[in-house]
PDB file of N, CA and C in Angstrom:
ATOM      1  N   UNK A 243       5.527  -9.121  43.671  1.00  0.00           N
ATOM      2  CA  UNK A 243       5.330  -7.999  43.010  1.00  0.00           C
ATOM      3  C   UNK A 243       5.985  -6.789  43.617  1.00  0.00           C
ATOM      4  N   UNK A 244       5.736  -6.915  45.377  1.00  0.00           N
ATOM      5  CA  UNK A 244       6.505  -5.976  46.016  1.00  0.00           C
ATOM      6  C   UNK A 244       7.993  -6.142  45.963  1.00  0.00           C
ATOM      7  N   UNK A 245       8.303  -7.149  46.002  1.00  0.00           N
ATOM      8  CA  UNK A 245      10.351  -8.049  46.329  1.00  0.00           C
ATOM      9  C   UNK A 245      10.459  -6.991  44.636  1.00  0.00           C
ATOM     10  N   UNK A 246      10.093  -7.398  43.582  1.00  0.00           N
ATOM     11  CA  UNK A 246      10.661  -6.996  42.335  1.00  0.00           C
ATOM     12  C   UNK A 246      10.416  -5.293  42.486  1.00  0.00           C
ATOM     13  N   UNK A 247       9.614  -4.617  42.551  1.00  0.00           N
ATOM     14  CA  UNK A 247       9.896  -3.387  43.060  1.00  0.00           C
ATOM     15  C   UNK A 247      10.545  -2.638  43.861  1.00  0.00           C
ATOM     16  N   UNK A 248      11.331  -3.186  44.981  1.00  0.00           N
ATOM     17  CA  UNK A 248      12.099  -3.427  46.053  1.00  0.00           C
ATOM     18  C   UNK A 248      13.533  -3.020  45.835  1.00  0.00           C
ATOM     19  N   UNK A 249      13.749  -4.218  44.695  1.00  0.00           N
ATOM     20  CA  UNK A 249      14.864  -4.595  43.677  1.00  0.00           C
ATOM     21  C   UNK A 249      15.192  -3.270  43.122  1.00  0.00           C
ATOM     22  N   UNK A 250      13.924  -3.084  42.176  1.00  0.00           N
ATOM     23  CA  UNK A 250      13.739  -1.734  41.320  1.00  0.00           C
ATOM     24  C   UNK A 250      14.771  -1.099  41.825  1.00  0.00           C
ATOM     25  N   UNK A 251      14.415  -0.063  42.857  1.00  0.00           N
ATOM     26  CA  UNK A 251      14.232   1.012  43.914  1.00  0.00           C
ATOM     27  C   UNK A 251      15.666   0.696  44.180  1.00  0.00           C
ATOM     28  N   UNK A 252      16.412  -0.346  45.082  1.00  0.00           N
ATOM     29  CA  UNK A 252      17.402  -0.780  45.301  1.00  0.00           C
ATOM     30  C   UNK A 252      18.348  -0.669  44.388  1.00  0.00           C
ATOM     31  N   UNK A 253      18.420  -1.201  42.694  1.00  0.00           N
ATOM     32  CA  UNK A 253      18.776  -0.863  41.810  1.00  0.00           C
ATOM     33  C   UNK A 253      19.180   0.178  41.176  1.00  0.00           C
ATOM     34  N   UNK A 254      18.387   1.141  41.472  1.00  0.00           N
ATOM     35  CA  UNK A 254      18.204   2.756  40.905  1.00  0.00           C
ATOM     36  C   UNK A 254      19.153   2.867  41.492  1.00  0.00           C
ATOM     37  N   UNK A 255      18.753   3.439  43.324  1.00  0.00           N
ATOM     38  CA  UNK A 255      19.753   4.202  44.235  1.00  0.00           C
ATOM     39  C   UNK A 255      20.967   3.762  44.098  1.00  0.00           C
ATOM     40  N   UNK A 256      21.154   2.056  44.432  1.00  0.00           N
ATOM     41  CA  UNK A 256      22.813   2.043  43.569  1.00  0.00           C
ATOM     42  C   UNK A 256      23.438   2.560  42.628  1.00  0.00           C
ATOM     43  N   UNK A 257      22.950   2.992  41.291  1.00  0.00           N
ATOM     44  CA  UNK A 257      23.063   3.278  40.324  1.00  0.00           C
ATOM     45  C   UNK A 257      23.640   4.611  40.580  1.00  0.00           C
ATOM     46  N   UNK A 258      22.780   5.504  41.485  1.00  0.00           N
ATOM     47  CA  UNK A 258      22.432   7.132  41.839  1.00  0.00           C
ATOM     48  C   UNK A 258      23.613   7.326  42.446  1.00  0.00           C
ATOM     49  N   UNK A 259      24.377   6.378  43.464  1.00  0.00           N
ATOM     50  CA  UNK A 259      25.378   6.270  44.297  1.00  0.00           C
ATOM     51  C   UNK A 259      25.918   6.505  43.715  1.00  0.00           C
ATOM     52  N   UNK A 260      26.572   5.520  42.841  1.00  0.00           N
ATOM     53  CA  UNK A 260      27.498   5.121  42.110  1.00  0.00           C
ATOM     54  C   UNK A 260      27.808   5.692  40.831  1.00  0.00           C
ATOM     55  N   UNK A 261      26.694   7.071  40.391  1.00  0.00           N
ATOM     56  CA  UNK A 261      27.290   7.541  39.887  1.00  0.00           C
ATOM     57  C   UNK A 261      27.695   9.034  39.964  1.00  0.00           C
ATOM     58  N   UNK A 262      27.075   9.469  41.429  1.00  0.00           N
ATOM     59  CA  UNK A 262      27.503  10.557  42.275  1.00  0.00           C
ATOM     60  C   UNK A 262      28.967  10.149  42.834  1.00  0.00           C
ATOM     61  N   UNK A 263      29.472   8.494  42.997  1.00  0.00           N
ATOM     62  CA  UNK A 263      30.685   8.506  43.284  1.00  0.00           C
ATOM     63  C   UNK A 263      32.037   8.908  42.609  1.00  0.00           C
ATOM     64  N   UNK A 264      31.864   8.574  41.136  1.00  0.00           N
ATOM     65  CA  UNK A 264      32.393   9.094  40.159  1.00  0.00           C
ATOM     66  C   UNK A 264      32.715  10.217  39.962  1.00  0.00           C
ATOM     67  N   UNK A 265      31.657  11.665  39.957  1.00  0.00           N
ATOM     68  CA  UNK A 265      31.690  12.307  39.678  1.00  0.00           C
ATOM     69  C   UNK A 265      32.782  12.937  40.543  1.00  0.00           C
ATOM     70  N   UNK A 266      32.014  12.547  41.882  1.00  0.00           N
ATOM     71  CA  UNK A 266      33.003  12.911  43.318  1.00  0.00           C
ATOM     72  C   UNK A 266      34.311  12.742  43.108  1.00  0.00           C
ATOM     73  N   UNK A 267      34.671  11.527  42.614  1.00  0.00           N
ATOM     74  CA  UNK A 267      36.369  10.735  42.371  1.00  0.00           C
ATOM     75  C   UNK A 267      37.042  12.316  41.507  1.00  0.00           C
ATOM     76  N   UNK A 268      36.239  12.657  40.399  1.00  0.00           N
ATOM     77  CA  UNK A 268      36.797  13.315  39.495  1.00  0.00           C
ATOM     78  C   UNK A 268      37.059  14.571  39.773  1.00  0.00           C
ATOM     79  N   UNK A 269      36.130  15.439  41.089  1.00  0.00           N
ATOM     80  CA  UNK A 269      36.103  16.184  42.049  1.00  0.00           C
ATOM     81  C   UNK A 269      37.676  15.850  42.615  1.00  0.00           C
ATOM     82  N   UNK A 270      37.617  14.843  43.414  1.00  0.00           N
ATOM     83  CA  UNK A 270      38.338  15.010  44.389  1.00  0.00           C
ATOM     84  C   UNK A 270      40.273  14.917  43.469  1.00  0.00           C
ATOM     85  N   UNK A 271      40.176  14.489  42.182  1.00  0.00           N
ATOM     86  CA  UNK A 271      41.529  14.133  41.641  1.00  0.00           C
ATOM     87  C   UNK A 271      41.423  14.975  41.105  1.00  0.00           C
ATOM     88  N   UNK A 272      40.478  16.055  40.379  1.00  0.00           N
ATOM     89  CA  UNK A 272      41.288  17.249  39.972  1.00  0.00           C
ATOM     90  C   UNK A 272      41.363  17.961  41.581  1.00  0.00           C
ATOM     91  N   UNK A 273      41.294  18.257  42.054  1.00  0.00           N
ATOM     92  CA  UNK A 273      41.408  19.074  43.776  1.00  0.00           C
ATOM     93  C   UNK A 273      42.956  18.807  43.731  1.00  0.00           C
ATOM     94  N   UNK A 274      42.942  17.603  44.116  1.00  0.00           N
ATOM     95  CA  UNK A 274      44.413  17.349  43.940  1.00  0.00           C
ATOM     96  C   UNK A 274      45.868  17.627  42.599  1.00  0.00           C
ATOM     97  N   UNK A 275      45.294  17.551  42.002  1.00  0.00           N
ATOM     98  CA  UNK A 275      45.924  18.175  40.291  1.00  0.00           C
ATOM     99  C   UNK A 275      46.507  19.486  41.287  1.00  0.00           C
ATOM    100  N   UNK A 276      45.323  20.283  41.115  1.00  0.00           N
ATOM    101  CA  UNK A 276      45.285  21.621  41.467  1.00  0.00           C
ATOM    102  C   UNK A 276      46.311  22.206  42.414  1.00  0.00           C
ATOM    103  N   UNK A 277      46.338  21.170  43.424  1.00  0.00           N
ATOM    104  CA  UNK A 277      46.793  21.761  44.852  1.00  0.00           C
ATOM    105  C   UNK A 277      48.413  21.800  44.283  1.00  0.00           C
ATOM    106  N   UNK A 278      48.406  20.240  44.077  1.00  0.00           N
ATOM    107  CA  UNK A 278      50.301  19.826  43.671  1.00  0.00           C
ATOM    108  C   UNK A 278      50.971  20.909  42.422  1.00  0.00           C
ATOM    109  N   UNK A 279      50.030  21.080  41.367  1.00  0.00           N
ATOM    110  CA  UNK A 279      50.507  22.198  40.780  1.00  0.00           C
ATOM    111  C   UNK A 279      51.106  23.255  41.356  1.00  0.00           C
ATOM    112  N   UNK A 280      49.834  23.803  42.052  1.00  0.00           N
ATOM    113  CA  UNK A 280      49.963  25.141  42.759  1.00  0.00           C
ATOM    114  C   UNK A 280      50.964  24.836  44.251  1.00  0.00           C
ATOM    115  N   UNK A 281      51.104  23.949  43.966  1.00  0.00           N
ATOM    116  CA  UNK A 281      51.992  23.976  45.336  1.00  0.00           C
ATOM    117  C   UNK A 281      54.306  24.279  44.682  1.00  0.00           C
ATOM    118  N   UNK A 282      53.713  23.477  43.671  1.00  0.00           N
ATOM    119  CA  UNK A 282      54.739  23.265  43.074  1.00  0.00           C
ATOM    120  C   UNK A 282      54.792  25.011  42.654  1.00  0.00           C
ATOM    121  N   UNK A 283      54.052  25.644  42.135  1.00  0.00           N
ATOM    122  CA  UNK A 283      54.235  26.964  41.170  1.00  0.00           C
ATOM    123  C   UNK A 283      53.942  27.603  42.512  1.00  0.00           C
ATOM    124  N   UNK A 284      54.265  27.885  43.745  1.00  0.00           N
ATOM    125  CA  UNK A 284      54.407  28.581  44.543  1.00  0.00           C
ATOM    126  C   UNK A 284      55.921  28.484  45.201  1.00  0.00           C
ATOM    127  N   UNK A 285      56.599  27.472  45.051  1.00  0.00           N
ATOM    128  CA  UNK A 285      57.928  27.012  44.880  1.00  0.00           C
ATOM    129  C   UNK A 285      58.765  27.702  44.624  1.00  0.00           C
ATOM    130  N   UNK A 286      58.274  27.959  42.952  1.00  0.00           N
ATOM    131  CA  UNK A 286      59.027  28.674  41.854  1.00  0.00           C
ATOM    132  C   UNK A 286      58.010  29.938  42.000  1.00  0.00           C
ATOM    133  N   UNK A 287      57.755  30.643  43.214  1.00  0.00           N
ATOM    134  CA  UNK A 287      57.394  32.214  42.774  1.00  0.00           C
ATOM    135  C   UNK A 287      56.381  32.170  41.546  1.00  0.00           C
ATOM    136  N   UNK A 288      55.794  30.810  41.230  1.00  0.00           N
ATOM    137  CA  UNK A 288      54.561  31.589  40.679  1.00  0.00           C
ATOM    138  C   UNK A 288      52.621  31.407  41.097  1.00  0.00           C
ATOM    139  N   UNK A 289      52.185  32.350  40.858  1.00  0.00           N
ATOM    140  CA  UNK A 289      51.096  32.003  41.815  1.00  0.00           C
ATOM    141  C   UNK A 289      49.874  31.402  40.764  1.00  0.00           C
ATOM    142  N   UNK A 290      49.515  30.081  41.446  1.00  0.00           N
ATOM    143  CA  UNK A 290      48.651  29.725  39.963  1.00  0.00           C
ATOM    144  C   UNK A 290      47.117  28.625  40.990  1.00  0.00           C
ATOM    145  N   UNK A 291      47.019  29.841  41.977  1.00  0.00           N
ATOM    146  CA  UNK A 291      46.176  29.548  42.685  1.00  0.00           C
ATOM    147  C   UNK A 291      45.342  28.656  44.111  1.00  0.00           C
ATOM    148  N   UNK A 292      47.383  29.337  44.010  1.00  0.00           N
ATOM    149  CA  UNK A 292      47.074  27.998  46.016  1.00  0.00           C
ATOM    150  C   UNK A 292      45.930  28.752  46.760  1.00  0.00           C
ATOM    151  N   UNK A 293      46.064  30.871  46.550  1.00  0.00           N
ATOM    152  CA  UNK A 293      45.050  30.726  47.842  1.00  0.00           C
ATOM    153  C   UNK A 293      43.736  30.812  47.564  1.00  0.00           C
ATOM    154  N   UNK A 294      43.495  30.376  46.369  1.00  0.00           N
ATOM    155  CA  UNK A 294      42.068  30.038  46.096  1.00  0.00           C
ATOM    156  C   UNK A 294      42.224  28.465  46.339  1.00  0.00           C
ATOM    157  N   UNK A 295      42.786  27.868  46.010  1.00  0.00           N
ATOM    158  CA  UNK A 295      42.421  26.353  46.718  1.00  0.00           C
ATOM    159  C   UNK A 295      41.957  25.961  48.287  1.00  0.00           C
ATOM    160  N   UNK A 296      42.991  27.142  48.850  1.00  0.00           N
ATOM    161  CA  UNK A 296      42.645  26.416  50.471  1.00  0.00           C
ATOM    162  C   UNK A 296      41.611  27.370  50.651  1.00  0.00           C
ATOM    163  N   UNK A 297      41.125  28.380  50.155  1.00  0.00           N
ATOM    164  CA  UNK A 297      39.556  29.367  50.833  1.00  0.00           C
ATOM    165  C   UNK A 297      38.511  27.529  50.112  1.00  0.00           C
ATOM    166  N   UNK A 298      38.848  27.315  49.044  1.00  0.00           N
ATOM    167  CA  UNK A 298      38.048  26.288  48.172  1.00  0.00           C
ATOM    168  C   UNK A 298      37.751  24.980  49.651  1.00  0.00           C
ATOM    169  N   UNK A 299      38.821  25.079  50.001  1.00  0.00           N
ATOM    170  CA  UNK A 299      39.213  23.495  50.500  1.00  0.00           C
ATOM    171  C   UNK A 299      38.430  23.188  51.713  1.00  0.00           C
ATOM    172  N   UNK A 300      37.534  24.221  52.488  1.00  0.00           N
ATOM    173  CA  UNK A 300      36.724  23.455  53.796  1.00  0.00           C
ATOM    174  C   UNK A 300      35.232  23.719  53.241  1.00  0.00           C
ATOM    175  N   UNK A 301      34.725  24.655  52.234  1.00  0.00           N
ATOM    176  CA  UNK A 301      33.241  24.450  51.629  1.00  0.00           C
ATOM    177  C   UNK A 301      33.214  23.488  50.370  1.00  0.00           C
ATOM    178  N   UNK A 302      34.843  23.088  49.414  1.00  0.00           N
ATOM    179  CA  UNK A 302      34.024  22.657  48.114  1.00  0.00           C
ATOM    180  C   UNK A 302      34.428  20.772  48.874  1.00  0.00           C
ATOM    181  N   UNK A 303      36.722  21.070  49.352  1.00  0.00           N
ATOM    182  CA  UNK A 303      36.993  20.027  49.025  1.00  0.00           C
ATOM    183  C   UNK A 303      37.047  19.012  49.939  1.00  0.00           C
ATOM    184  N   UNK A 304      36.888  19.271  51.365  1.00  0.00           N
ATOM    185  CA  UNK A 304      36.800  19.217  52.238  1.00  0.00           C
ATOM    186  C   UNK A 304      35.266  18.129  52.409  1.00  0.00           C
ATOM    187  N   UNK A 305      34.031  18.692  52.013  1.00  0.00           N
ATOM    188  CA  UNK A 305      33.059  17.882  51.981  1.00  0.00           C
ATOM    189  C   UNK A 305      32.846  16.775  50.876  1.00  0.00           C
ATOM    190  N   UNK A 306      33.702  16.994  49.861  1.00  0.00           N
ATOM    191  CA  UNK A 306      33.637  16.425  48.713  1.00  0.00           C
ATOM    192  C   UNK A 306      34.293  15.320  49.367  1.00  0.00           C
ATOM    193  N   UNK A 307      35.955  14.768  50.050  1.00  0.00           N
ATOM    194  CA  UNK A 307      36.122  13.872  50.611  1.00  0.00           C
ATOM    195  C   UNK A 307      34.794  13.003  51.454  1.00  0.00           C
ATOM    196  N   UNK A 308      34.389  13.903  52.376  1.00  0.00           N
ATOM    197  CA  UNK A 308      33.579  13.561  53.031  1.00  0.00           C
ATOM    198  C   UNK A 308      33.038  12.563  52.820  1.00  0.00           C
ATOM    199  N   UNK A 309      32.480  13.208  51.588  1.00  0.00           N
ATOM    200  CA  UNK A 309      30.819  12.354  50.378  1.00  0.00           C
ATOM    201  C   UNK A 309      31.538  10.959  50.430  1.00  0.00           C
ATOM    202  N   UNK A 310      32.827  11.256  49.367  1.00  0.00           N
ATOM    203  CA  UNK A 310      33.421   9.789  49.117  1.00  0.00           C
ATOM    204  C   UNK A 310      33.721   8.578  49.646  1.00  0.00           C
ATOM    205  N   UNK A 311      33.654   9.350  51.280  1.00  0.00           N
ATOM    206  CA  UNK A 311      34.329   8.361  52.043  1.00  0.00           C
ATOM    207  C   UNK A 311      32.599   7.515  52.531  1.00  0.00           C
ATOM    208  N   UNK A 312      31.944   7.864  52.996  1.00  0.00           N
ATOM    209  CA  UNK A 312      30.234   7.519  53.366  1.00  0.00           C
ATOM    210  C   UNK A 312      30.035   7.047  51.934  1.00  0.00           C
ATOM    211  N   UNK A 313      29.821   7.559  51.291  1.00  0.00           N
ATOM    212  CA  UNK A 313      29.187   6.652  49.759  1.00  0.00           C
ATOM    213  C   UNK A 313      30.134   5.844  50.155  1.00  0.00           C
ATOM    214  N   UNK A 314      31.260   5.276  49.729  1.00  0.00           N
ATOM    215  CA  UNK A 314      31.604   4.324  50.070  1.00  0.00           C
ATOM    216  C   UNK A 314      31.551   3.387  50.795  1.00  0.00           C
ATOM    217  N   UNK A 315      31.442   3.858  52.235  1.00  0.00           N
ATOM    218  CA  UNK A 315      31.219   2.732  53.294  1.00  0.00           C
ATOM    219  C   UNK A 315      29.367   2.011  52.824  1.00  0.00           C
ATOM    220  N   UNK A 316      28.824   3.572  52.334  1.00  0.00           N
ATOM    221  CA  UNK A 316      27.269   2.949  52.158  1.00  0.00           C
ATOM    222  C   UNK A 316      26.862   1.880  51.149  1.00  0.00           C
ATOM    223  N   UNK A 317      28.079   2.033  49.933  1.00  0.00           N
ATOM    224  CA  UNK A 317      27.979   0.816  48.639  1.00  0.00           C
ATOM    225  C   UNK A 317      27.896  -0.359  49.267  1.00  0.00           C
ATOM    226  N   UNK A 318      29.320  -0.045  50.233  1.00  0.00           N
ATOM    227  CA  UNK A 318      29.916  -1.544  50.686  1.00  0.00           C
ATOM    228  C   UNK A 318      28.733  -2.149  51.207  1.00  0.00           C
ATOM    229  N   UNK A 319      28.325  -1.468  52.698  1.00  0.00           N
ATOM    230  CA  UNK A 319      27.313  -1.844  53.472  1.00  0.00           C
ATOM    231  C   UNK A 319      26.030  -2.435  52.472  1.00  0.00           C
ATOM    232  N   UNK A 320      25.804  -1.990  51.406  1.00  0.00           N
ATOM    233  CA  UNK A 320      23.945  -1.964  50.656  1.00  0.00           C
ATOM    234  C   UNK A 320      24.604  -3.437  50.085  1.00  0.00           C
ATOM    235  N   UNK A 321      26.146  -3.446  49.490  1.00  0.00           N
ATOM    236  CA  UNK A 321      26.188  -4.686  48.470  1.00  0.00           C
ATOM    237  C   UNK A 321      26.679  -6.203  49.712  1.00  0.00           C
ATOM    238  N   UNK A 322      27.340  -5.660  50.925  1.00  0.00           N
ATOM    239  CA  UNK A 322      26.592  -6.543  51.980  1.00  0.00           C
ATOM    240  C   UNK A 322      25.394  -7.067  52.328  1.00  0.00           C
ATOM    241  N   UNK A 323      24.359  -5.956  52.442  1.00  0.00           N
ATOM    242  CA  UNK A 323      23.540  -6.459  53.344  1.00  0.00           C
ATOM    243  C   UNK A 323      22.955  -7.677  51.606  1.00  0.00           C
ATOM    244  N   UNK A 324      23.180  -7.455  50.547  1.00  0.00           N
ATOM    245  CA  UNK A 324      22.431  -7.664  49.108  1.00  0.00           C
ATOM    246  C   UNK A 324      23.300  -9.285  48.670  1.00  0.00           C
ATOM    247  N   UNK A 325      23.911  -9.237  49.575  1.00  0.00           N
ATOM    248  CA  UNK A 325      24.702 -10.837  49.301  1.00  0.00           C
ATOM    249  C   UNK A 325      24.445 -11.498  50.719  1.00  0.00           C
ATOM    250  N   UNK A 326      24.521 -10.964  51.764  1.00  0.00           N
ATOM    251  CA  UNK A 326      23.454 -11.626  52.370  1.00  0.00           C
ATOM    252  C   UNK A 326      22.565 -12.217  53.101  1.00  0.00           C
ATOM    253  N   UNK A 327      21.615 -11.298  52.712  1.00  0.00           N
ATOM    254  CA  UNK A 327      19.864 -11.338  52.256  1.00  0.00           C
ATOM    255  C   UNK A 327      19.730 -11.460  50.969  1.00  0.00           C
ATOM    256  N   UNK A 328      19.793 -12.559  49.991  1.00  0.00           N
ATOM    257  CA  UNK A 328      19.231 -12.224  48.212  1.00  0.00           C
ATOM    258  C   UNK A 328      17.897 -12.120  47.788  1.00  0.00           C
ATOM    259  N   UNK A 329      17.364 -11.101  47.340  1.00  0.00           N
ATOM    260  CA  UNK A 329      16.069 -11.410  47.196  1.00  0.00           C
ATOM    261  C   UNK A 329      15.174 -12.714  47.178  1.00  0.00           C
ATOM    262  N   UNK A 330      14.032 -13.034  47.555  1.00  0.00           N
ATOM    263  CA  UNK A 330      13.465 -13.659  47.150  1.00  0.00           C
ATOM    264  C   UNK A 330      12.481 -13.298  46.018  1.00  0.00           C
ATOM    265  N   UNK A 331      12.415 -14.343  44.819  1.00  0.00           N
ATOM    266  CA  UNK A 331      11.757 -14.244  43.887  1.00  0.00           C
ATOM    267  C   UNK A 331      11.915 -14.536  42.713  1.00  0.00           C
TER     268      UNK A 331
END
């Protein structure tokens, strides 16, 4: 019973982590596209929000990248531990 409970908790944690990572990837892709479009716009003398993007870099996009890297590492470690020490039961 206890092993089964831990298995479900681990699966729930992995599912939430994966959902968070998917949402984070879309935020990172959005940030990259915005940045690329804004830089191209700046080179054409169009103001497409590069200044706003730069203001959001430290409080939003930088932590999103860190969360993505940390979550990917955590997901890999959990997967490695699960394969190395399979649940008995």
